[in-house]
Amino acid sequence: MLFSSMTFIFLFMPIVCIIYLLARKNLQNIILLLASLLFYAWGGPNYLAIMLLTILINYIAALFLEKTTKYKKLFLFLTICANLGILIYFKYCTFLIENINSLLQLDIPLLEIIMPIGVSFYTFQAMSYVIDVYRGEVKAQRNIYKIALYISLFPQLVAGPIVKYHDIDHQIDNRTVNFRKVTYGVKRFIIGLSKKMLLANTLGVVADKIFSQPVEQFDTATAWIGAVAYALQLFYDFSGYSDMAIGLGYIFGFKFLENFNYPYISRSITEFWRRWHISLSTWFKEYLYIPLGGNRISPSRTYINLFIVFLATGIWHGASWNFIFWGLWNGFFIILERITNWHKKEGAVIQITQHIYTIFIFLIGWVMFRSETMPYAWEYLKNMFGLIPEHDIAYDLSYYIDHIEMITFSIAILCSMPVFSKILALSDKHTLVKCFVNTWLLILFIVSTAMIASSTYNPFIYFRF
């Protein structure tokens, strides 16, 4: 079930909210758990058992880790292997077999495996729970229903943000719902829905038209339009989902940490990754980078640790060499920035140069991320930099982007900067501004739902991860 669907907005969500808000406090967790299981089973009932198995494994493992001191590291290792084993089987098995066949000239038959939606997200959440218990940061939860709620909570179940257990454990038992939280949650949901329907989907049409063509059939200007359109589509698609998830969390009394902080205003790739998909970045920092030694051992070890983290980041995103190269591309520039410290230099001209450099690097990375194969990505990048001497142009630029899409393009670039967030902040202090903002949000909601009613099936990009 999509957040951006009529079924969710006008049926599932209102019913769950009414039942939840009218129920006694001691029943609210059970209601949310049942709603979350129904939400997940709606789109793939066959894979509900996989999520329930993940819940059971980590529930039992945490109880054991808290009670024993002997073989504690070994048991944690086995638990992590069990979690990763499920993830590897469903997400990477076909990719591994294809590469083994290619490398060793074998003919191992491919398995017909359909990846459960959200498996990367809820697996990482489950691992954060057992690791937190192992470290003694939290106590093992005796009530399996509460662990099931943490792992399956529907607002952030299928596309994040990744919620670490130590950030939310106290909220499972102690949270309040009031009018202010509910109204903020509704506004945040509408903002996310508008990002998805009005910006991401419109820009997605442009990006899909361009990336579906052979590289030699469009010119350099069109290649750049496609890269920027996809960068904006991805940002508004994923940050829109995160806004909706955070808004839904507020409605039910939960406060999830922010997942995006205007990443496209960054002046370095290091800063970009502090602003982009923050929940994933912090997860890898806390559970991989720091355990590997972080920057505490030596400069060379720090670079190796960063390399491993960004290799893992690429692999996490998908079973394709494109994602691996994309992860390593980002890791290379973060290591380079750490070596040179160029990104820390100040001055107006330097800052402009830093920002331009950062845009170039993440745009090149997004081309790798979007392309179906690395050879296509390489040819696309050659086209962007004018290295394809002859073109067999199939369509001119007006085929790929019309006037409405160009206006949307301009609005999307403007909204990627912290302009309207300041207006939203003012709305809490000034009644007139609040009336203006609320009116616009109502209009955005009406237009967004109208687009839902008329649009074809268009899932969130990060559902595939």
GROMACS .gro file of C-alpha atoms in nm:
model
  465
    1MET     CA    1   0.000   0.000   0.000
    2LEU     CA    2   0.140   0.337  -0.101
    3PHE     CA    3   0.119   0.648   0.116
    4SER     CA    4   0.036   0.828  -0.209
    5SER     CA    5  -0.274   0.621  -0.280
    6MET     CA    6  -0.644   0.691  -0.236
    7THR     CA    7  -0.682   0.371  -0.035
    8PHE     CA    8  -0.425   0.482   0.221
    9ILE     CA    9  -0.526   0.849   0.244
   10PHE     CA   10  -0.903   0.810   0.252
   11LEU     CA   11  -0.953   0.462   0.398
   12PHE     CA   12  -0.664   0.300   0.583
   13MET     CA   13  -0.521   0.608   0.754
   14PRO     CA   14  -0.849   0.765   0.876
   15ILE     CA   15  -0.974   0.433   1.016
   16VAL     CA   16  -0.647   0.360   1.196
   17CYS     CA   17  -0.627   0.716   1.336
   18ILE     CA   18  -0.984   0.712   1.466
   19ILE     CA   19  -0.945   0.373   1.634
   20TYR     CA   20  -0.604   0.469   1.775
   21LEU     CA   21  -0.708   0.806   1.915
   22LEU     CA   22  -1.028   0.667   2.073
   23ALA     CA   23  -0.859   0.361   2.225
   24ARG     CA   24  -0.728   0.335   2.580
   25LYS     CA   25  -0.355   0.401   2.615
   26ASN     CA   26  -0.275   0.039   2.700
   27LEU     CA   27  -0.431  -0.076   2.371
   28GLN     CA   28  -0.267   0.176   2.138
   29ASN     CA   29   0.049  -0.027   2.076
   30ILE     CA   30  -0.155  -0.335   1.986
   31ILE     CA   31  -0.369  -0.130   1.746
   32LEU     CA   32  -0.058   0.012   1.579
   33LEU     CA   33   0.100  -0.334   1.554
   34LEU     CA   34  -0.209  -0.486   1.393
   35ALA     CA   35  -0.235  -0.189   1.155
   36SER     CA   36   0.134  -0.226   1.064
   37LEU     CA   37   0.102  -0.598   0.991
   38LEU     CA   38  -0.205  -0.533   0.779
   39PHE     CA   39  -0.026  -0.252   0.597
   40TYR     CA   40   0.267  -0.479   0.511
   41ALA     CA   41   0.052  -0.780   0.423
   42TRP     CA   42  -0.160  -0.564   0.191
   43GLY     CA   43   0.114  -0.548  -0.070
   44GLY     CA   44   0.282  -0.882  -0.013
   45PRO     CA   45   0.120  -1.128   0.230
   46ASN     CA   46   0.360  -1.403   0.126
   47TYR     CA   47   0.651  -1.209   0.275
   48LEU     CA   48   0.490  -1.121   0.606
   49ALA     CA   49   0.633  -1.447   0.740
   50ILE     CA   50   0.988  -1.328   0.658
   51MET     CA   51   0.942  -1.014   0.863
   52LEU     CA   52   0.786  -1.212   1.150
   53LEU     CA   53   1.085  -1.451   1.141
   54THR     CA   54   1.320  -1.152   1.163
   55ILE     CA   55   1.127  -1.024   1.464
   56LEU     CA   56   1.140  -1.364   1.639
   57ILE     CA   57   1.514  -1.417   1.575
   58ASN     CA   58   1.610  -1.078   1.716
   59TYR     CA   59   1.369  -1.096   2.009
   60ILE     CA   60   1.518  -1.427   2.127
   61ALA     CA   61   1.875  -1.317   2.052
   62ALA     CA   62   1.843  -1.000   2.260
   63LEU     CA   63   1.711  -1.191   2.562
   64PHE     CA   64   2.004  -1.432   2.538
   65LEU     CA   65   2.261  -1.154   2.493
   66GLU     CA   66   2.137  -0.975   2.804
   67LYS     CA   67   2.148  -1.285   3.024
   68THR     CA   68   2.479  -1.442   2.921
   69THR     CA   69   2.839  -1.329   2.933
   70LYS     CA   70   2.989  -1.642   2.783
   71TYR     CA   71   3.020  -1.658   2.405
   72LYS     CA   72   2.845  -1.322   2.386
   73LYS     CA   73   3.041  -1.199   2.083
   74LEU     CA   74   2.991  -1.529   1.904
   75PHE     CA   75   2.616  -1.520   1.957
   76LEU     CA   76   2.596  -1.158   1.837
   77PHE     CA   77   2.796  -1.259   1.528
   78LEU     CA   78   2.558  -1.549   1.457
   79THR     CA   79   2.255  -1.323   1.502
   80ILE     CA   80   2.394  -1.066   1.260
   81CYS     CA   81   2.474  -1.346   1.015
   82ALA     CA   82   2.113  -1.469   1.042
   83ASN     CA   83   1.983  -1.120   0.964
   84LEU     CA   84   2.225  -1.064   0.679
   85GLY     CA   85   2.162  -1.415   0.552
   86ILE     CA   86   1.794  -1.336   0.498
   87LEU     CA   87   1.885  -1.006   0.331
   88ILE     CA   88   2.152  -1.163   0.109
   89TYR     CA   89   1.924  -1.446  -0.003
   90PHE     CA   90   1.637  -1.224  -0.111
   91LYS     CA   91   1.832  -0.925  -0.237
   92TYR     CA   92   2.168  -1.048  -0.366
   93CYS     CA   93   2.136  -1.420  -0.447
   94THR     CA   94   2.061  -1.372  -0.817
   95PHE     CA   95   2.335  -1.110  -0.852
   96LEU     CA   96   2.591  -1.342  -0.688
   97ILE     CA   97   2.496  -1.638  -0.908
   98GLU     CA   98   2.516  -1.426  -1.224
   99ASN     CA   99   2.866  -1.305  -1.135
  100ILE     CA  100   2.987  -1.652  -1.033
  101ASN     CA  101   2.859  -1.789  -1.365
  102SER     CA  102   3.033  -1.509  -1.554
  103LEU     CA  103   3.361  -1.537  -1.364
  104LEU     CA  104   3.394  -1.917  -1.357
  105GLN     CA  105   3.212  -1.990  -1.685
  106LEU     CA  106   2.949  -2.194  -1.501
  107ASP     CA  107   2.580  -2.239  -1.569
  108ILE     CA  108   2.426  -2.236  -1.223
  109PRO     CA  109   2.051  -2.187  -1.271
  110LEU     CA  110   1.913  -1.857  -1.145
  111LEU     CA  111   1.654  -1.862  -0.869
  112GLU     CA  112   1.323  -1.684  -0.916
  113ILE     CA  113   1.329  -1.467  -0.605
  114ILE     CA  114   1.111  -1.165  -0.543
  115MET     CA  115   1.258  -0.929  -0.286
  116PRO     CA  116   1.025  -0.845   0.006
  117ILE     CA  117   0.944  -0.473   0.019
  118GLY     CA  118   1.143  -0.287   0.282
  119VAL     CA  119   1.367  -0.582   0.375
  120SER     CA  120   1.681  -0.363   0.379
  121PHE     CA  121   1.519  -0.114   0.616
  122TYR     CA  122   1.363  -0.349   0.871
  123THR     CA  123   1.670  -0.576   0.873
  124PHE     CA  124   1.893  -0.284   0.970
  125GLN     CA  125   1.646  -0.179   1.238
  126ALA     CA  126   1.641  -0.532   1.379
  127MET     CA  127   2.022  -0.541   1.389
  128SER     CA  128   2.036  -0.205   1.565
  129TYR     CA  129   1.820  -0.352   1.842
  130VAL     CA  130   2.038  -0.656   1.915
  131ILE     CA  131   2.359  -0.451   1.888
  132ASP     CA  132   2.221  -0.190   2.131
  133VAL     CA  133   2.134  -0.469   2.377
  134TYR     CA  134   2.480  -0.625   2.332
  135ARG     CA  135   2.645  -0.291   2.410
  136GLY     CA  136   2.430  -0.242   2.718
  137GLU     CA  137   2.280   0.080   2.581
  138VAL     CA  138   1.925  -0.054   2.624
  139LYS     CA  139   1.761  -0.342   2.804
  140ALA     CA  140   1.619  -0.635   2.614
  141GLN     CA  141   1.247  -0.595   2.559
  142ARG     CA  142   1.052  -0.877   2.730
  143ASN     CA  143   0.733  -0.803   2.542
  144ILE     CA  144   0.764  -0.947   2.191
  145TYR     CA  145   0.472  -0.735   2.071
  146LYS     CA  146   0.669  -0.419   2.143
  147ILE     CA  147   0.970  -0.542   1.947
  148ALA     CA  148   0.734  -0.639   1.667
  149LEU     CA  149   0.592  -0.286   1.675
  150TYR     CA  150   0.940  -0.131   1.659
  151ILE     CA  151   1.044  -0.338   1.357
  152SER     CA  152   0.712  -0.331   1.170
  153LEU     CA  153   0.584   0.021   1.252
  154PHE     CA  154   0.417   0.111   0.923
  155PRO     CA  155   0.509   0.482   0.883
  156GLN     CA  156   0.876   0.396   0.828
  157LEU     CA  157   0.856   0.025   0.750
  158VAL     CA  158   0.919   0.004   0.378
  159ALA     CA  159   1.138   0.305   0.294
  160GLY     CA  160   1.269   0.452   0.617
  161PRO     CA  161   1.392   0.656   0.779
  162ILE     CA  162   1.590   0.381   0.953
  163VAL     CA  163   1.500   0.416   1.320
  164LYS     CA  164   1.766   0.298   1.565
  165TYR     CA  165   1.628   0.124   1.873
  166HIS     CA  166   1.805   0.346   2.128
  167ASP     CA  167   1.642   0.650   1.966
  168ILE     CA  168   1.290   0.520   2.011
  169ASP     CA  169   1.280   0.259   2.290
  170HIS     CA  170   1.140   0.500   2.549
  171GLN     CA  171   0.873   0.622   2.304
  172ILE     CA  172   0.726   0.274   2.267
  173ASP     CA  173   0.603   0.285   2.627
  174ASN     CA  174   0.590   0.658   2.695
  175ARG     CA  175   0.453   0.894   2.434
  176THR     CA  176   0.174   1.144   2.421
  177VAL     CA  177  -0.061   1.252   2.147
  178ASN     CA  178  -0.197   1.605   2.147
  179PHE     CA  179  -0.359   1.846   1.903
  180ARG     CA  180  -0.032   2.024   1.826
  181LYS     CA  181   0.148   1.701   1.734
  182VAL     CA  182  -0.141   1.577   1.521
  183THR     CA  183  -0.173   1.905   1.328
  184TYR     CA  184   0.203   1.921   1.272
  185GLY     CA  185   0.198   1.558   1.158
  186VAL     CA  186  -0.083   1.626   0.909
  187LYS     CA  187   0.101   1.930   0.769
  188ARG     CA  188   0.425   1.735   0.737
  189PHE     CA  189   0.241   1.452   0.561
  190ILE     CA  190   0.087   1.696   0.311
  191ILE     CA  191   0.429   1.849   0.240
  192GLY     CA  192   0.571   1.504   0.169
  193LEU     CA  193   0.273   1.405  -0.045
  194SER     CA  194   0.311   1.726  -0.248
  195LYS     CA  195   0.682   1.662  -0.300
  196LYS     CA  196   0.602   1.318  -0.433
  197MET     CA  197   0.301   1.393  -0.652
  198LEU     CA  198   0.374   1.743  -0.780
  199LEU     CA  199   0.753   1.746  -0.807
  200ALA     CA  200   0.903   1.395  -0.804
  201ASN     CA  201   0.647   1.237  -1.037
  202THR     CA  202   0.660   1.526  -1.287
  203LEU     CA  203   1.040   1.528  -1.292
  204GLY     CA  204   1.039   1.149  -1.315
  205VAL     CA  205   0.862   1.169  -1.650
  206VAL     CA  206   1.145   1.386  -1.783
  207ALA     CA  207   1.420   1.165  -1.642
  208ASP     CA  208   1.256   0.842  -1.762
  209LYS     CA  209   1.215   0.973  -2.117
  210ILE     CA  210   1.583   1.062  -2.140
  211PHE     CA  211   1.732   0.760  -1.963
  212SER     CA  212   1.518   0.522  -2.170
  213GLN     CA  213   1.682   0.643  -2.495
  214PRO     CA  214   2.012   0.520  -2.640
  215VAL     CA  215   2.280   0.771  -2.544
  216GLU     CA  216   2.366   0.867  -2.902
  217GLN     CA  217   2.005   0.975  -2.966
  218PHE     CA  218   2.016   1.288  -2.748
  219ASP     CA  219   2.262   1.574  -2.723
  220THR     CA  220   2.477   1.702  -2.439
  221ALA     CA  221   2.223   1.958  -2.315
  222THR     CA  222   1.956   1.689  -2.294
  223ALA     CA  223   2.195   1.462  -2.104
  224TRP     CA  224   2.246   1.733  -1.841
  225ILE     CA  225   1.871   1.795  -1.820
  226GLY     CA  226   1.819   1.422  -1.758
  227ALA     CA  227   2.084   1.406  -1.485
  228VAL     CA  228   1.948   1.710  -1.300
  229ALA     CA  229   1.587   1.594  -1.342
  230TYR     CA  230   1.674   1.257  -1.189
  231ALA     CA  231   1.869   1.417  -0.903
  232LEU     CA  232   1.566   1.631  -0.818
  233GLN     CA  233   1.322   1.342  -0.868
  234LEU     CA  234   1.519   1.119  -0.632
  235PHE     CA  235   1.545   1.392  -0.367
  236TYR     CA  236   1.176   1.481  -0.370
  237ASP     CA  237   1.064   1.118  -0.397
  238PHE     CA  238   1.270   0.998  -0.101
  239SER     CA  239   1.252   1.310   0.115
  240GLY     CA  240   0.879   1.324   0.041
  241TYR     CA  241   0.838   0.971   0.175
  242SER     CA  242   1.047   1.062   0.480
  243ASP     CA  243   0.830   1.370   0.542
  244MET     CA  244   0.518   1.155   0.526
  245ALA     CA  245   0.672   0.897   0.761
  246ILE     CA  246   0.780   1.164   1.011
  247GLY     CA  247   0.435   1.326   0.989
  248LEU     CA  248   0.259   0.995   1.052
  249GLY     CA  249   0.493   0.934   1.344
  250TYR     CA  250   0.387   1.263   1.504
  251ILE     CA  251   0.019   1.171   1.462
  252PHE     CA  252   0.081   0.859   1.671
  253GLY     CA  253   0.308   1.034   1.923
  254PHE     CA  254   0.645   0.919   1.783
  255LYS     CA  255   0.928   1.155   1.697
  256PHE     CA  256   1.152   1.017   1.423
  257LEU     CA  257   1.482   1.188   1.351
  258GLU     CA  258   1.513   1.392   1.034
  259ASN     CA  259   1.637   1.210   0.724
  260PHE     CA  260   1.720   1.503   0.492
  261ASN     CA  261   1.859   1.850   0.552
  262TYR     CA  262   1.881   2.025   0.215
  263PRO     CA  263   2.166   1.808   0.080
  264TYR     CA  264   2.193   1.993  -0.249
  265ILE     CA  265   2.325   2.310  -0.082
  266SER     CA  266   2.634   2.119   0.038
  267ARG     CA  267   2.986   2.245  -0.033
  268SER     CA  268   3.152   1.903  -0.011
  269ILE     CA  269   3.062   1.537  -0.048
  270THR     CA  270   3.139   1.499   0.324
  271GLU     CA  271   2.873   1.759   0.400
  272PHE     CA  272   2.639   1.604   0.144
  273TRP     CA  273   2.641   1.274   0.334
  274ARG     CA  274   2.567   1.456   0.658
  275ARG     CA  275   2.254   1.592   0.494
  276TRP     CA  276   2.144   1.305   0.264
  277HIS     CA  277   1.970   0.991   0.398
  278ILE     CA  278   2.089   1.084   0.747
  279SER     CA  279   1.941   0.773   0.909
  280LEU     CA  280   2.149   0.542   0.687
  281SER     CA  281   2.465   0.752   0.729
  282THR     CA  282   2.437   0.751   1.108
  283TRP     CA  283   2.354   0.378   1.109
  284PHE     CA  284   2.673   0.294   0.923
  285LYS     CA  285   2.869   0.537   1.142
  286GLU     CA  286   2.747   0.385   1.470
  287TYR     CA  287   2.738   0.019   1.373
  288LEU     CA  288   3.018  -0.016   1.118
  289TYR     CA  289   3.258   0.281   1.097
  290ILE     CA  290   3.314   0.327   1.473
  291PRO     CA  291   3.341  -0.051   1.547
  292LEU     CA  292   3.602  -0.074   1.269
  293GLY     CA  293   3.805   0.188   1.457
  294GLY     CA  294   3.669   0.505   1.300
  295ASN     CA  295   3.942   0.769   1.289
  296ARG     CA  296   4.100   0.665   1.620
  297ILE     CA  297   4.379   0.436   1.495
  298SER     CA  298   4.570   0.600   1.209
  299PRO     CA  299   4.503   0.805   0.894
  300SER     CA  300   4.553   0.503   0.667
  301ARG     CA  301   4.315   0.294   0.877
  302THR     CA  302   4.061   0.576   0.866
  303TYR     CA  303   4.071   0.574   0.486
  304ILE     CA  304   4.026   0.197   0.479
  305ASN     CA  305   3.729   0.225   0.716
  306LEU     CA  306   3.570   0.493   0.498
  307PHE     CA  307   3.626   0.276   0.191
  308ILE     CA  308   3.451  -0.017   0.361
  309VAL     CA  309   3.159   0.199   0.475
  310PHE     CA  310   3.091   0.339   0.130
  311LEU     CA  311   3.137   0.002  -0.035
  312ALA     CA  312   2.872  -0.125   0.209
  313THR     CA  313   2.655   0.179   0.131
  314GLY     CA  314   2.663   0.097  -0.238
  315ILE     CA  315   2.590  -0.272  -0.179
  316TRP     CA  316   2.302  -0.186   0.057
  317HIS     CA  317   2.130   0.009  -0.218
  318GLY     CA  318   2.106  -0.277  -0.461
  319ALA     CA  319   2.241  -0.589  -0.626
  320SER     CA  320   2.413  -0.419  -0.918
  321TRP     CA  321   2.762  -0.302  -1.006
  322ASN     CA  322   2.615   0.042  -1.065
  323PHE     CA  323   2.543   0.082  -0.695
  324ILE     CA  324   2.884  -0.052  -0.596
  325PHE     CA  325   3.062   0.197  -0.823
  326TRP     CA  326   2.832   0.473  -0.699
  327GLY     CA  327   2.922   0.394  -0.338
  328LEU     CA  328   3.294   0.384  -0.414
  329TRP     CA  329   3.267   0.708  -0.614
  330ASN     CA  330   3.130   0.888  -0.307
  331GLY     CA  331   3.380   0.720  -0.078
  332PHE     CA  332   3.673   0.825  -0.300
  333PHE     CA  333   3.585   1.193  -0.273
  334ILE     CA  334   3.518   1.177   0.100
  335ILE     CA  335   3.865   1.024   0.149
  336LEU     CA  336   4.014   1.285  -0.085
  337GLU     CA  337   3.848   1.565   0.113
  338ARG     CA  338   3.978   1.423   0.439
  339ILE     CA  339   4.332   1.408   0.299
  340THR     CA  340   4.333   1.760   0.152
  341ASN     CA  341   4.089   1.941   0.386
  342TRP     CA  342   4.009   2.155   0.083
  343HIS     CA  343   3.641   2.155   0.172
  344LYS     CA  344   3.717   2.336   0.500
  345LYS     CA  345   3.874   2.639   0.334
  346GLU     CA  346   3.679   2.967   0.351
  347GLY     CA  347   3.624   3.261   0.121
  348ALA     CA  348   3.342   3.363  -0.113
  349VAL     CA  349   3.508   3.245  -0.434
  350ILE     CA  350   3.625   2.921  -0.272
  351GLN     CA  351   3.276   2.850  -0.137
  352ILE     CA  352   3.119   2.895  -0.480
  353THR     CA  353   3.385   2.666  -0.629
  354GLN     CA  354   3.321   2.408  -0.356
  355HIS     CA  355   2.949   2.412  -0.426
  356ILE     CA  356   2.997   2.372  -0.803
  357TYR     CA  357   3.243   2.086  -0.743
  358THR     CA  358   2.994   1.912  -0.512
  359ILE     CA  359   2.710   1.943  -0.764
  360PHE     CA  360   2.929   1.789  -1.036
  361ILE     CA  361   3.030   1.498  -0.815
  362PHE     CA  362   2.683   1.402  -0.693
  363LEU     CA  363   2.530   1.446  -1.040
  364ILE     CA  364   2.788   1.210  -1.188
  365GLY     CA  365   2.709   0.970  -0.904
  366TRP     CA  366   2.335   0.989  -0.970
  367VAL     CA  367   2.391   0.898  -1.336
  368MET     CA  368   2.559   0.576  -1.216
  369PHE     CA  369   2.274   0.525  -0.968
  370ARG     CA  370   2.000   0.569  -1.230
  371SER     CA  371   2.154   0.379  -1.524
  372GLU     CA  372   2.058   0.017  -1.578
  373THR     CA  373   2.418  -0.085  -1.650
  374MET     CA  374   2.764   0.063  -1.600
  375PRO     CA  375   2.837   0.067  -1.976
  376TYR     CA  376   2.525   0.282  -2.025
  377ALA     CA  377   2.630   0.508  -1.736
  378TRP     CA  378   2.976   0.549  -1.889
  379GLU     CA  379   2.836   0.641  -2.231
  380TYR     CA  380   2.586   0.879  -2.069
  381LEU     CA  381   2.866   1.056  -1.880
  382LYS     CA  382   3.070   1.082  -2.200
  383ASN     CA  383   2.770   1.249  -2.361
  384MET     CA  384   2.737   1.495  -2.071
  385PHE     CA  385   3.094   1.610  -2.125
  386GLY     CA  386   3.075   1.626  -2.504
  387LEU     CA  387   3.287   1.316  -2.567
  388ILE     CA  388   3.046   1.156  -2.813
  389PRO     CA  389   3.140   1.328  -3.140
  390GLU     CA  390   2.844   1.220  -3.350
  391HIS     CA  391   2.480   1.211  -3.250
  392ASP     CA  392   2.183   1.051  -3.418
  393ILE     CA  393   1.928   1.283  -3.259
  394ALA     CA  394   1.585   1.120  -3.244
  395TYR     CA  395   1.396   1.407  -3.077
  396ASP     CA  396   1.468   1.767  -2.990
  397LEU     CA  397   1.464   1.897  -2.631
  398SER     CA  398   1.093   1.991  -2.643
  399TYR     CA  399   1.006   1.620  -2.662
  400TYR     CA  400   1.171   1.553  -2.328
  401ILE     CA  401   1.054   1.857  -2.132
  402ASP     CA  402   0.752   2.081  -2.194
  403HIS     CA  403   0.664   2.421  -2.046
  404ILE     CA  404   0.484   2.280  -1.739
  405GLU     CA  405   0.775   2.048  -1.666
  406MET     CA  406   1.020   2.336  -1.708
  407ILE     CA  407   0.827   2.541  -1.452
  408THR     CA  408   0.823   2.240  -1.218
  409PHE     CA  409   1.197   2.204  -1.278
  410SER     CA  410   1.255   2.565  -1.166
  411ILE     CA  411   1.030   2.529  -0.859
  412ALA     CA  412   1.208   2.207  -0.762
  413ILE     CA  413   1.548   2.377  -0.775
  414LEU     CA  414   1.418   2.666  -0.562
  415CYS     CA  415   1.257   2.433  -0.306
  416SER     CA  416   1.579   2.233  -0.271
  417MET     CA  417   1.716   2.536  -0.086
  418PRO     CA  418   1.598   2.638   0.265
  419VAL     CA  419   1.359   2.908   0.145
  420PHE     CA  420   1.014   2.778   0.234
  421SER     CA  421   1.131   2.621   0.559
  422LYS     CA  422   1.184   2.973   0.689
  423ILE     CA  423   0.827   3.063   0.594
  424LEU     CA  424   0.702   2.754   0.778
  425ALA     CA  425   0.904   2.856   1.085
  426LEU     CA  426   0.745   3.203   1.073
  427SER     CA  427   0.397   3.048   1.063
  428ASP     CA  428   0.431   2.949   1.429
  429LYS     CA  429   0.486   3.311   1.529
  430HIS     CA  430   0.255   3.508   1.300
  431THR     CA  431  -0.116   3.435   1.257
  432LEU     CA  432  -0.133   3.586   0.909
  433VAL     CA  433   0.157   3.374   0.787
  434LYS     CA  434   0.000   3.067   0.946
  435CYS     CA  435  -0.329   3.130   0.761
  436PHE     CA  436  -0.137   3.171   0.435
  437VAL     CA  437   0.063   2.850   0.490
  438ASN     CA  438  -0.243   2.648   0.594
  439THR     CA  439  -0.436   2.769   0.288
  440TRP     CA  440  -0.151   2.668   0.059
  441LEU     CA  441  -0.121   2.328   0.226
  442LEU     CA  442  -0.493   2.268   0.172
  443ILE     CA  443  -0.457   2.361  -0.196
  444LEU     CA  444  -0.152   2.136  -0.229
  445PHE     CA  445  -0.344   1.848  -0.072
  446ILE     CA  446  -0.638   1.890  -0.308
  447VAL     CA  447  -0.415   1.911  -0.615
  448SER     CA  448  -0.202   1.616  -0.499
  449THR     CA  449  -0.502   1.391  -0.439
  450ALA     CA  450  -0.643   1.492  -0.777
  451MET     CA  451  -0.316   1.381  -0.936
  452ILE     CA  452  -0.331   1.053  -0.744
  453ALA     CA  453  -0.677   0.988  -0.882
  454SER     CA  454  -0.563   1.050  -1.239
  455SER     CA  455  -0.211   0.904  -1.232
  456THR     CA  456  -0.086   0.557  -1.313
  457TYR     CA  457   0.092   0.332  -1.064
  458ASN     CA  458   0.411   0.503  -0.951
  459PRO     CA  459   0.580   0.361  -0.639
  460PHE     CA  460   0.845   0.534  -0.437
  461ILE     CA  461   1.195   0.483  -0.577
  462TYR     CA  462   1.334   0.354  -0.247
  463PHE     CA  463   1.075   0.073  -0.230
  464ARG     CA  464   1.318  -0.124  -0.449
  465PHE     CA  465   1.585  -0.109  -0.179
   0.00000   0.00000   0.00000
